[in-house]
Coordinates of C-alpha atoms in Angstrom, one line a residue:
M1 CA -82.9 119.1 -36.9
T2 CA -84.4 115.9 -38.3
K3 CA -86.0 113.1 -36.3
S4 CA -83.0 110.8 -36.8
E5 CA -80.6 113.5 -35.5
T6 CA -83.0 114.1 -32.5
K7 CA -82.9 110.4 -31.7
K8 CA -79.1 110.3 -32.0
G9 CA -78.8 113.3 -29.7
T10 CA -81.2 111.8 -27.2
S11 CA -79.4 108.4 -27.3
A12 CA -76.0 110.1 -26.9
A13 CA -77.2 112.1 -24.0
S14 CA -78.7 109.0 -22.3
V15 CA -75.4 107.2 -22.9
V16 CA -73.4 110.0 -21.3
A17 CA -75.8 110.1 -18.4
G18 CA -75.6 106.4 -18.0
K19 CA -71.8 106.5 -18.1
S20 CA -71.7 109.3 -15.5
S21 CA -74.1 107.4 -13.2
V22 CA -72.1 104.2 -13.7
S23 CA -68.8 106.1 -13.0
A24 CA -70.4 107.6 -9.8
G25 CA -71.5 104.2 -8.7
E26 CA -68.1 102.7 -9.4
Q27 CA -66.5 105.5 -7.3
Q28 CA -68.8 104.8 -4.5
Q29 CA -68.1 101.1 -4.6
Q30 CA -64.4 101.7 -4.7
Q31 CA -64.6 104.0 -1.7
Q32 CA -66.6 101.3 0.2
Q33 CA -64.1 98.6 -0.8
Q34 CA -61.2 100.8 0.3
Q35 CA -62.9 101.3 3.7
V36 CA -63.4 97.6 4.0
D37 CA -59.8 96.9 3.1
N38 CA -58.6 99.5 5.7
E39 CA -60.8 97.9 8.4
T40 CA -59.5 94.4 7.4
M41 CA -56.0 95.7 7.7
E42 CA -56.6 97.2 11.1
Q43 CA -58.3 94.1 12.4
T44 CA -56.3 91.2 11.0
G45 CA -52.9 92.8 10.0
P46 CA -51.2 92.6 6.7
E47 CA -50.9 88.8 6.6
L48 CA -54.4 88.2 5.4
V49 CA -54.2 91.0 2.8
R50 CA -50.9 89.7 1.3
P51 CA -52.5 87.2 -1.1
K52 CA -54.5 90.0 -2.6
M53 CA -51.3 92.0 -3.1
M54 CA -49.7 89.0 -4.7
M55 CA -52.6 88.7 -7.1
K56 CA -52.1 92.4 -8.1
Q57 CA -48.4 91.8 -8.6
T58 CA -49.2 88.8 -10.8
S59 CA -51.7 90.9 -12.8
K60 CA -49.0 93.5 -13.4
E61 CA -46.6 90.9 -14.7
S62 CA -49.3 89.5 -17.0
L63 CA -50.1 93.0 -18.3
H64 CA -46.4 93.7 -18.9
R65 CA -46.1 90.4 -20.8
K66 CA -49.2 91.2 -22.9
N67 CA -47.8 94.6 -23.8
T68 CA -44.5 93.1 -25.1
E69 CA -46.3 90.4 -27.2
S70 CA -47.8 91.0 -30.6
E71 CA -51.4 90.1 -31.4
V72 CA -51.9 87.1 -33.7
Y73 CA -54.8 86.2 -35.9
D74 CA -54.9 82.6 -37.2
D75 CA -57.8 81.0 -39.1
G76 CA -56.9 77.6 -37.7
T77 CA -56.2 75.9 -41.0
N78 CA -54.6 72.5 -40.3
T79 CA -53.3 71.1 -43.6
F80 CA -51.2 68.0 -44.4
F81 CA -48.1 70.1 -43.8
W82 CA -48.9 70.6 -40.1
R83 CA -50.2 67.2 -39.2
A84 CA -48.1 64.7 -37.2
H85 CA -46.7 61.9 -39.4
T86 CA -45.3 59.6 -36.7
V87 CA -46.7 56.4 -38.3
T88 CA -45.4 57.5 -41.8
V89 CA -41.9 58.2 -40.5
L90 CA -41.9 54.9 -38.5
F91 CA -42.9 52.9 -41.7
I92 CA -40.2 54.6 -43.8
L93 CA -37.6 53.9 -41.2
T94 CA -38.6 50.3 -40.8
C95 CA -38.5 49.8 -44.6
A96 CA -34.9 51.2 -44.7
L97 CA -33.7 48.9 -41.9
V98 CA -35.3 45.9 -43.6
Y99 CA -33.6 46.8 -46.9
V100 CA -30.2 47.1 -45.2
T101 CA -30.7 43.8 -43.3
L102 CA -32.1 41.5 -46.0
L103 CA -31.2 43.0 -49.4
E104 CA -27.8 44.7 -48.9
E105 CA -24.6 42.8 -48.5
T106 CA -22.5 44.0 -45.6
P107 CA -19.0 45.1 -46.7
Q108 CA -15.9 43.6 -45.0
D109 CA -14.4 47.0 -44.2
T110 CA -14.5 47.5 -40.4
T111 CA -13.8 51.2 -40.5
Y112 CA -16.5 51.8 -43.1
N113 CA -19.0 49.7 -41.1
T114 CA -18.2 51.5 -38.0
K115 CA -18.8 54.9 -39.6
R116 CA -22.0 53.8 -41.2
G117 CA -23.3 52.3 -38.0
I118 CA -22.7 55.5 -36.1
V119 CA -24.4 57.6 -38.8
A120 CA -27.4 55.2 -38.9
S121 CA -27.7 55.4 -35.1
I122 CA -27.7 59.2 -35.3
L123 CA -30.3 59.2 -38.1
V124 CA -32.6 56.9 -36.1
F125 CA -32.3 59.2 -33.1
L126 CA -33.1 62.2 -35.2
C127 CA -36.2 60.5 -36.7
F128 CA -37.4 59.8 -33.2
G129 CA -36.7 63.3 -31.9
V130 CA -38.3 65.1 -34.8
T131 CA -41.5 63.2 -34.4
Q132 CA -41.7 62.8 -30.6
A133 CA -39.7 65.6 -28.9
K134 CA -41.5 68.4 -27.2
D135 CA -42.1 71.6 -29.2
G136 CA -40.2 74.7 -28.4
P137 CA -41.3 78.4 -28.5
F138 CA -40.8 78.7 -32.3
S139 CA -43.2 77.3 -34.8
R140 CA -42.0 78.8 -38.1
P141 CA -41.1 77.5 -40.7
H142 CA -42.2 74.3 -39.0
P143 CA -42.0 72.9 -35.4
A144 CA -40.2 69.8 -36.7
Y145 CA -37.3 72.0 -37.9
W146 CA -36.6 73.2 -34.3
R147 CA -37.1 69.7 -32.9
F148 CA -34.4 68.6 -35.4
W149 CA -31.9 71.1 -34.1
L150 CA -32.7 70.1 -30.6
C151 CA -31.8 66.6 -31.4
V152 CA -28.7 67.7 -33.2
S153 CA -27.8 69.6 -30.0
V154 CA -28.0 66.3 -28.0
V155 CA -25.8 64.5 -30.6
Y156 CA -23.2 67.3 -30.5
E157 CA -23.1 67.3 -26.7
L158 CA -22.6 63.5 -26.7
F159 CA -19.8 63.9 -29.3
L160 CA -18.1 66.5 -27.0
I161 CA -18.4 64.2 -24.0
F162 CA -16.7 61.4 -26.0
I163 CA -13.9 63.7 -27.0
L164 CA -13.6 64.9 -23.4
F165 CA -13.0 61.4 -22.1
Q166 CA -10.2 60.7 -24.6
T167 CA -6.5 61.4 -24.2
V168 CA -5.2 64.4 -26.0
H169 CA -3.4 62.3 -28.6
D170 CA -6.4 60.0 -29.2
G171 CA -8.8 62.9 -29.4
R172 CA -6.8 64.6 -32.1
I173 CA -6.3 61.3 -34.0
F174 CA -10.0 60.6 -33.8
M175 CA -10.7 63.7 -35.8
K176 CA -9.0 62.0 -38.7
Y177 CA -11.9 59.6 -38.9
I178 CA -14.1 62.6 -39.7
D179 CA -11.7 64.2 -42.1
P180 CA -8.3 62.6 -43.0
K181 CA -6.8 66.1 -43.4
L182 CA -7.3 66.8 -39.7
G183 CA -4.9 65.8 -36.9
V184 CA -2.0 67.9 -38.2
P185 CA -0.8 70.9 -36.2
L186 CA -1.4 74.2 -38.1
P187 CA 0.3 77.5 -37.5
E188 CA -2.0 80.4 -36.5
R189 CA -2.0 83.5 -38.6
D190 CA -0.7 86.6 -37.0
Y191 CA -3.1 89.6 -37.6
G192 CA -0.7 92.1 -36.0
G193 CA 2.6 93.2 -37.5
N194 CA 2.6 96.4 -39.5
C195 CA -0.4 98.5 -38.2
L196 CA 0.1 101.5 -40.4
I197 CA -3.1 102.5 -42.2
Y198 CA -1.0 104.3 -44.9
D199 CA 2.4 102.7 -45.6
P200 CA 4.6 105.2 -47.5
D201 CA 7.3 102.6 -48.0
N202 CA 5.0 100.6 -50.3
T203 CA 4.7 102.8 -53.3
T204 CA 2.6 100.2 -55.2
D205 CA -0.2 100.0 -52.7
P206 CA 0.1 102.2 -49.6
F207 CA -3.2 100.8 -48.2
H208 CA -2.1 97.2 -48.4
N209 CA -2.5 96.6 -44.7
I210 CA -6.2 97.3 -44.9
W211 CA -6.7 95.1 -48.0
D212 CA -4.8 92.3 -46.2
K213 CA -7.4 92.3 -43.4
M214 CA -10.3 92.1 -45.9
D215 CA -10.7 88.4 -45.7
G216 CA -13.7 86.2 -45.3
F217 CA -14.1 87.1 -41.7
V218 CA -15.3 90.6 -42.5
P219 CA -18.7 89.5 -43.9
A220 CA -18.8 86.8 -41.3
H221 CA -18.5 89.4 -38.6
F222 CA -21.3 91.5 -40.1
L223 CA -23.7 88.5 -40.6
G224 CA -22.8 87.1 -37.2
W225 CA -23.7 90.2 -35.3
Y226 CA -26.8 90.7 -37.4
I227 CA -28.0 87.3 -36.3
K228 CA -26.9 87.9 -32.7
T229 CA -29.0 91.0 -32.6
L230 CA -32.0 89.1 -33.7
M231 CA -31.3 86.7 -30.8
I232 CA -30.7 89.2 -28.0
R233 CA -33.1 91.9 -29.3
D234 CA -31.4 94.6 -27.2
W235 CA -29.0 97.2 -28.5
W236 CA -27.2 97.8 -25.2
M237 CA -26.5 94.1 -24.6
C238 CA -25.2 93.6 -28.1
M239 CA -22.8 96.6 -27.9
I240 CA -21.5 95.5 -24.5
I241 CA -20.8 92.0 -25.7
S242 CA -19.1 93.4 -28.9
V243 CA -16.8 95.7 -26.9
M244 CA -16.2 93.1 -24.2
F245 CA -15.0 90.6 -26.8
E246 CA -12.4 93.1 -28.1
F247 CA -11.2 93.5 -24.6
M248 CA -11.0 89.7 -24.3
E249 CA -8.9 89.7 -27.5
Y250 CA -6.5 92.3 -26.0
S251 CA -6.3 90.2 -22.8
L252 CA -5.6 86.9 -24.5
E253 CA -3.4 87.8 -27.4
H254 CA -0.5 86.4 -25.4
Q255 CA -2.2 82.9 -25.7
L256 CA -3.5 82.9 -29.2
P257 CA -1.6 84.6 -32.0
N258 CA -4.6 85.5 -34.1
F259 CA -6.0 87.6 -31.2
S260 CA -3.1 90.0 -32.0
E261 CA -4.6 92.7 -34.2
C262 CA -4.0 96.3 -35.0
W263 CA -5.9 98.9 -32.9
W264 CA -7.9 100.1 -36.0
D265 CA -8.7 96.4 -36.7
H266 CA -10.2 96.1 -33.2
W267 CA -12.2 99.3 -32.9
I268 CA -12.8 100.6 -36.4
M269 CA -13.2 97.5 -38.6
D270 CA -14.7 95.2 -35.9
V271 CA -16.6 97.3 -33.4
L272 CA -17.7 100.2 -35.6
V273 CA -17.9 98.8 -39.2
C274 CA -18.7 95.1 -39.1
N275 CA -20.3 94.6 -35.6
G276 CA -21.9 98.1 -35.5
L277 CA -23.4 97.8 -39.0
G278 CA -24.7 94.3 -38.2
I279 CA -26.2 95.5 -35.0
Y280 CA -27.8 98.5 -36.7
C281 CA -29.3 96.3 -39.5
G282 CA -30.5 93.8 -36.8
M283 CA -32.3 96.6 -34.8
K284 CA -34.0 97.8 -38.0
T285 CA -35.2 94.3 -38.7
L286 CA -36.4 94.0 -35.1
A287 CA -38.4 97.2 -35.5
W288 CA -40.0 95.8 -38.6
L289 CA -40.9 92.5 -37.0
S290 CA -42.4 94.3 -34.0
M291 CA -44.7 96.4 -36.2
K292 CA -45.5 93.7 -38.7
P293 CA -49.2 92.4 -38.5
Y294 CA -49.3 88.7 -37.7
Q295 CA -52.4 87.4 -39.6
W296 CA -52.2 83.9 -40.8
Q297 CA -54.5 82.2 -43.4
G298 CA -54.4 78.8 -44.9
L299 CA -52.7 78.7 -48.4
W300 CA -55.9 77.4 -50.0
N301 CA -58.0 80.1 -48.4
I302 CA -56.0 82.8 -50.4
H303 CA -57.4 83.2 -53.9
S304 CA -54.8 85.3 -55.7
Y305 CA -51.4 83.9 -56.8
K306 CA -49.6 87.0 -55.4
G307 CA -51.2 86.4 -52.0
K308 CA -50.1 82.7 -52.1
I309 CA -46.5 83.6 -53.0
K310 CA -46.5 86.2 -50.2
R311 CA -47.9 83.7 -47.8
I312 CA -45.2 81.1 -48.7
A313 CA -42.5 83.8 -48.2
F314 CA -43.9 84.8 -44.8
Q315 CA -43.8 81.2 -43.7
F316 CA -40.2 81.7 -43.0
T317 CA -40.9 84.7 -40.7
P318 CA -41.9 84.4 -37.0
Y319 CA -45.4 83.3 -36.1
S320 CA -45.6 85.9 -33.4
W321 CA -43.2 88.4 -31.9
V322 CA -42.1 89.2 -28.3
K323 CA -40.2 92.3 -27.5
F324 CA -37.4 91.6 -25.1
E325 CA -37.1 93.9 -22.2
W326 CA -34.3 92.6 -20.1
K327 CA -34.4 95.4 -17.4
P328 CA -31.1 94.3 -15.7
A329 CA -31.4 97.0 -13.0
S330 CA -34.9 96.1 -11.9
N331 CA -33.9 93.4 -9.4
L332 CA -30.9 91.4 -8.3
R333 CA -32.1 88.2 -10.0
R334 CA -32.4 89.8 -13.5
W335 CA -29.0 91.6 -13.0
L336 CA -27.2 88.3 -12.3
A337 CA -29.0 86.6 -15.1
V338 CA -28.0 89.3 -17.6
L339 CA -24.4 89.0 -16.4
G340 CA -24.6 85.3 -16.8
I341 CA -25.9 85.6 -20.4
I342 CA -23.1 88.0 -21.3
F343 CA -20.5 85.6 -19.8
M344 CA -21.9 82.6 -21.7
F345 CA -21.9 84.6 -24.9
L346 CA -18.3 85.6 -24.5
L347 CA -17.3 82.0 -23.5
A348 CA -19.0 80.6 -26.6
E349 CA -17.2 83.2 -28.8
L350 CA -13.8 82.2 -27.2
N351 CA -14.5 78.5 -27.7
T352 CA -14.7 79.1 -31.4
F353 CA -11.0 80.1 -31.5
Y354 CA -9.7 77.8 -28.8
L355 CA -11.4 74.6 -30.0
K356 CA -9.9 74.9 -33.5
F357 CA -6.6 75.7 -31.8
V358 CA -6.5 72.6 -29.5
L359 CA -8.1 70.2 -32.1
W360 CA -5.9 71.4 -35.0
M361 CA -8.6 72.6 -37.3
P362 CA -7.9 75.3 -39.8
P363 CA -10.2 78.3 -39.7
E364 CA -11.7 77.6 -43.1
H365 CA -12.5 74.0 -42.4
Y366 CA -16.2 73.0 -42.9
L367 CA -16.5 71.8 -39.3
V368 CA -15.9 75.3 -38.0
L369 CA -18.5 76.6 -40.3
L370 CA -21.0 73.9 -39.3
R371 CA -20.5 74.8 -35.7
L372 CA -21.4 78.4 -36.4
V373 CA -24.5 77.3 -38.4
F374 CA -25.4 75.1 -35.5
F375 CA -25.3 78.0 -33.0
V376 CA -27.2 80.3 -35.3
N377 CA -30.1 77.8 -35.2
V378 CA -30.1 76.9 -31.6
G379 CA -29.1 80.3 -30.1
G380 CA -32.3 82.1 -30.9
V381 CA -34.4 79.3 -29.3
G382 CA -32.2 79.3 -26.3
M383 CA -32.4 83.0 -25.8
R384 CA -36.2 83.0 -26.0
E385 CA -36.4 80.2 -23.4
I386 CA -34.0 82.1 -21.1
Y387 CA -36.1 85.3 -21.5
D388 CA -39.4 83.4 -20.8
F389 CA -37.8 81.8 -17.7
M390 CA -36.6 85.2 -16.4
D391 CA -39.7 87.3 -17.4
H392 CA -42.5 84.8 -16.5
P393 CA -41.1 82.4 -13.9
K394 CA -44.6 81.5 -12.5
F395 CA -45.5 80.1 -15.9
H396 CA -42.1 78.8 -17.1
K397 CA -41.0 77.1 -13.9
K398 CA -37.9 75.5 -15.4
L399 CA -35.3 76.4 -17.9
G400 CA -36.1 75.4 -21.5
Q401 CA -34.7 72.3 -23.0
Q402 CA -32.7 74.1 -25.8
A403 CA -31.3 76.7 -23.4
W404 CA -30.2 73.9 -21.0
I405 CA -28.4 71.9 -23.7
V406 CA -26.7 75.0 -25.2
A407 CA -25.4 75.9 -21.8
A408 CA -24.1 72.3 -21.3
I409 CA -22.4 72.4 -24.8
T410 CA -20.7 75.7 -24.0
V411 CA -19.3 74.4 -20.7
T412 CA -18.2 71.1 -22.3
E413 CA -16.3 72.9 -25.1
F414 CA -14.5 75.0 -22.5
L415 CA -13.6 71.8 -20.5
I416 CA -12.1 70.2 -23.7
V417 CA -9.9 73.3 -24.1
V418 CA -8.8 73.2 -20.5
K419 CA -7.9 69.4 -20.8
Y420 CA -6.3 69.5 -24.2
D421 CA -4.0 72.5 -23.8
P422 CA -3.7 73.7 -20.1
H423 CA -0.2 75.0 -20.9
T424 CA -1.6 77.7 -23.2
L425 CA -4.3 78.7 -20.7
M426 CA -1.7 79.0 -17.8
L427 CA 0.6 81.4 -19.6
P428 CA 1.3 84.3 -17.4
I429 CA -1.1 87.2 -18.0
P430 CA 0.5 90.7 -18.3
L431 CA 0.3 92.7 -15.1
S432 CA -1.5 95.6 -16.8
I433 CA -4.2 93.2 -18.0
I434 CA -4.6 91.9 -14.5
H435 CA -5.0 95.4 -13.1
C436 CA -7.7 96.2 -15.7
W437 CA -9.7 93.1 -14.9
I438 CA -9.4 93.6 -11.1
L439 CA -10.6 97.2 -11.6
G440 CA -13.6 96.1 -13.7
F441 CA -14.5 93.4 -11.2
I442 CA -14.4 95.8 -8.3
L443 CA -16.6 98.3 -10.2
I444 CA -19.2 95.6 -11.0
V445 CA -19.3 94.3 -7.4
S446 CA -19.5 97.9 -6.0
W447 CA -22.3 98.9 -8.3
T448 CA -24.2 95.7 -7.4
L449 CA -23.9 96.3 -3.7
W450 CA -24.9 99.9 -4.1
R451 CA -27.9 99.3 -6.4
F452 CA -29.5 96.3 -4.8
F453 CA -28.4 96.5 -1.1
I454 CA -27.3 100.0 0.1
R455 CA -29.7 101.9 -2.1
D456 CA -32.6 99.7 -1.2
I457 CA -31.9 99.8 2.5
T458 CA -31.7 103.7 2.3
L459 CA -34.9 103.9 0.4
R460 CA -36.7 101.6 2.9
Y461 CA -35.4 103.6 5.8
K462 CA -36.7 106.8 4.3
E463 CA -40.0 105.3 3.5
T464 CA -40.4 103.8 6.9
R465 CA -39.5 107.1 8.5
K466 CA -42.0 109.0 6.3
R467 CA -44.8 106.5 7.2
K468 CA -44.1 107.0 10.9
Q469 CA -44.4 110.7 10.5
E470 CA -47.6 110.5 8.5
A471 CA -49.2 107.7 10.6
P472 CA -52.0 108.5 13.1
L473 CA -50.8 108.9 16.7
G474 CA -51.4 106.5 19.6
N475 CA -52.9 107.2 23.1
G476 CA -52.8 110.7 24.3
S477 CA -52.7 113.9 22.2
T478 CA -49.8 115.9 21.0
P479 CA -49.6 119.3 19.3
T480 CA -49.4 117.5 16.0
G481 CA -52.5 115.5 16.7
R482 CA -54.4 118.6 17.9
S483 CA -53.4 120.6 14.8
K484 CA -54.7 117.7 12.6
L485 CA -57.8 117.5 14.7
N486 CA -58.5 121.2 14.6
G487 CA -57.9 121.3 10.8
S488 CA -61.7 121.2 10.0
S489 CA -61.0 122.8 6.6
Q490 CA -59.2 119.6 5.5
L491 CA -61.5 117.0 7.1
G492 CA -65.2 116.9 6.7
H493 CA -67.5 116.6 9.7
G494 CA -68.2 112.9 9.1
Q495 CA -64.5 112.1 8.7
A496 CA -63.6 114.0 11.9
T497 CA -66.3 112.2 13.8
K498 CA -65.1 108.9 12.5
V499 CA -61.5 109.6 13.6
L500 CA -62.8 110.7 17.0
R501 CA -64.8 107.5 17.5
R502 CA -62.1 105.0 16.7
G503 CA -61.5 104.3 20.4
P504 CA -58.4 103.9 22.5
G505 CA -55.1 103.5 20.7
L506 CA -56.3 104.8 17.3
G507 CA -57.5 108.4 18.1
L508 CA -59.4 110.6 20.5
T509 CA -62.5 109.2 22.2
Q510 CA -65.8 111.0 22.5
D511 CA -65.0 111.9 26.2
Q512 CA -61.7 113.5 25.2
R513 CA -63.4 115.5 22.5
D514 CA -66.0 116.9 25.0

């Protein structure tokens, strides 16, 4: 053995010895601290120890939060792209207003001036919001991008409020100011009819029923559920919402004709093929995002062109990643919150069909597509803010701004549907559908009562009974107490003496032992 190996062996032995001595010292300190805690509990009761228990609970929540978040490395480069440009935006906006006021001649068309004035007001508000609004949880590709969609949310909610306060006739006529083609009642397409997968009567194309269903909504279903999976980040919740929406279509096909679909269109094309494939691809993307290293460098700190191109592409990926663990069965608050999220998702999905039905918009109109694009951009931020509010309520003490405005938009859309066409909503529901929904409601309420009330009360009763059986006895001795006292093989001499010297009410005294 060489001298260097001898030194390494000696140093390793000393380190091991040091660790053993430290661990022995830590064990002794833990035992002393446990004795002090027990004496404090006996003298003062559990009230004074409760803050320490709350601190432990808080540390557990923080540890859980840390385990679900990815580690991020950032060199802190702050380029022109990331700096605030409030003065620059204000200068450009002022120049535009000066040009319109002094150099441009105002047309004499009242309708044109009204439209342009509304658009200019919206643009000024968007400029203010993009530069001054509070940042949300997302920062890629740029925080200003998400501030822009927050301001668009406010504008859309104000538009919905305006439509809500109009009469049904005036509200539908107002849509003509947006597009002259609107304001005309359109027949809904019936997706039911002949539900044969193979039609022998059609010798030219026996599978014509399948090809007839292959419209633009098939890729829209796949892409929509791929994005929804990235928002919710949970396979079970996505599948529940997907299946529940098909049940909603079954339940409401007597109100909207396009809810009437063939059985294989509901469960094979929608749930299994389009929705299922979108959810699968979304979960694979989530797995990649959770394993991806989040190391950010400034573009000018990267020397190779390949690295620069890769850095530009990754600018459109998340800055960090948080794995969503909803845990609906952990407590009643989270269970009710998850039920509320599922309900709002289903309501937003139904609003897509009912809004275009009551406002007379064809399914292929660009306003329907813009609404979907809008929810794609604001839904992810809203879900992240809801999860933060549920998972870390001591840090996030109020619901996020984007989640708040999305919830308000969903409710306002539903109120417009209720006001503009109450007759359709009040059509009698088939009795079989009513029985199914009553049965589902009873099952949910029964499981909630059992899981969070009956089960908890039973477990608390069993735990209390077990503690009473294992607790030390009071004054006087019983056979159980004598058997525990005489069990010298289980208790050391010092421990037995300590039990004997506790005094009246906590064990036997010295006189009773003699």
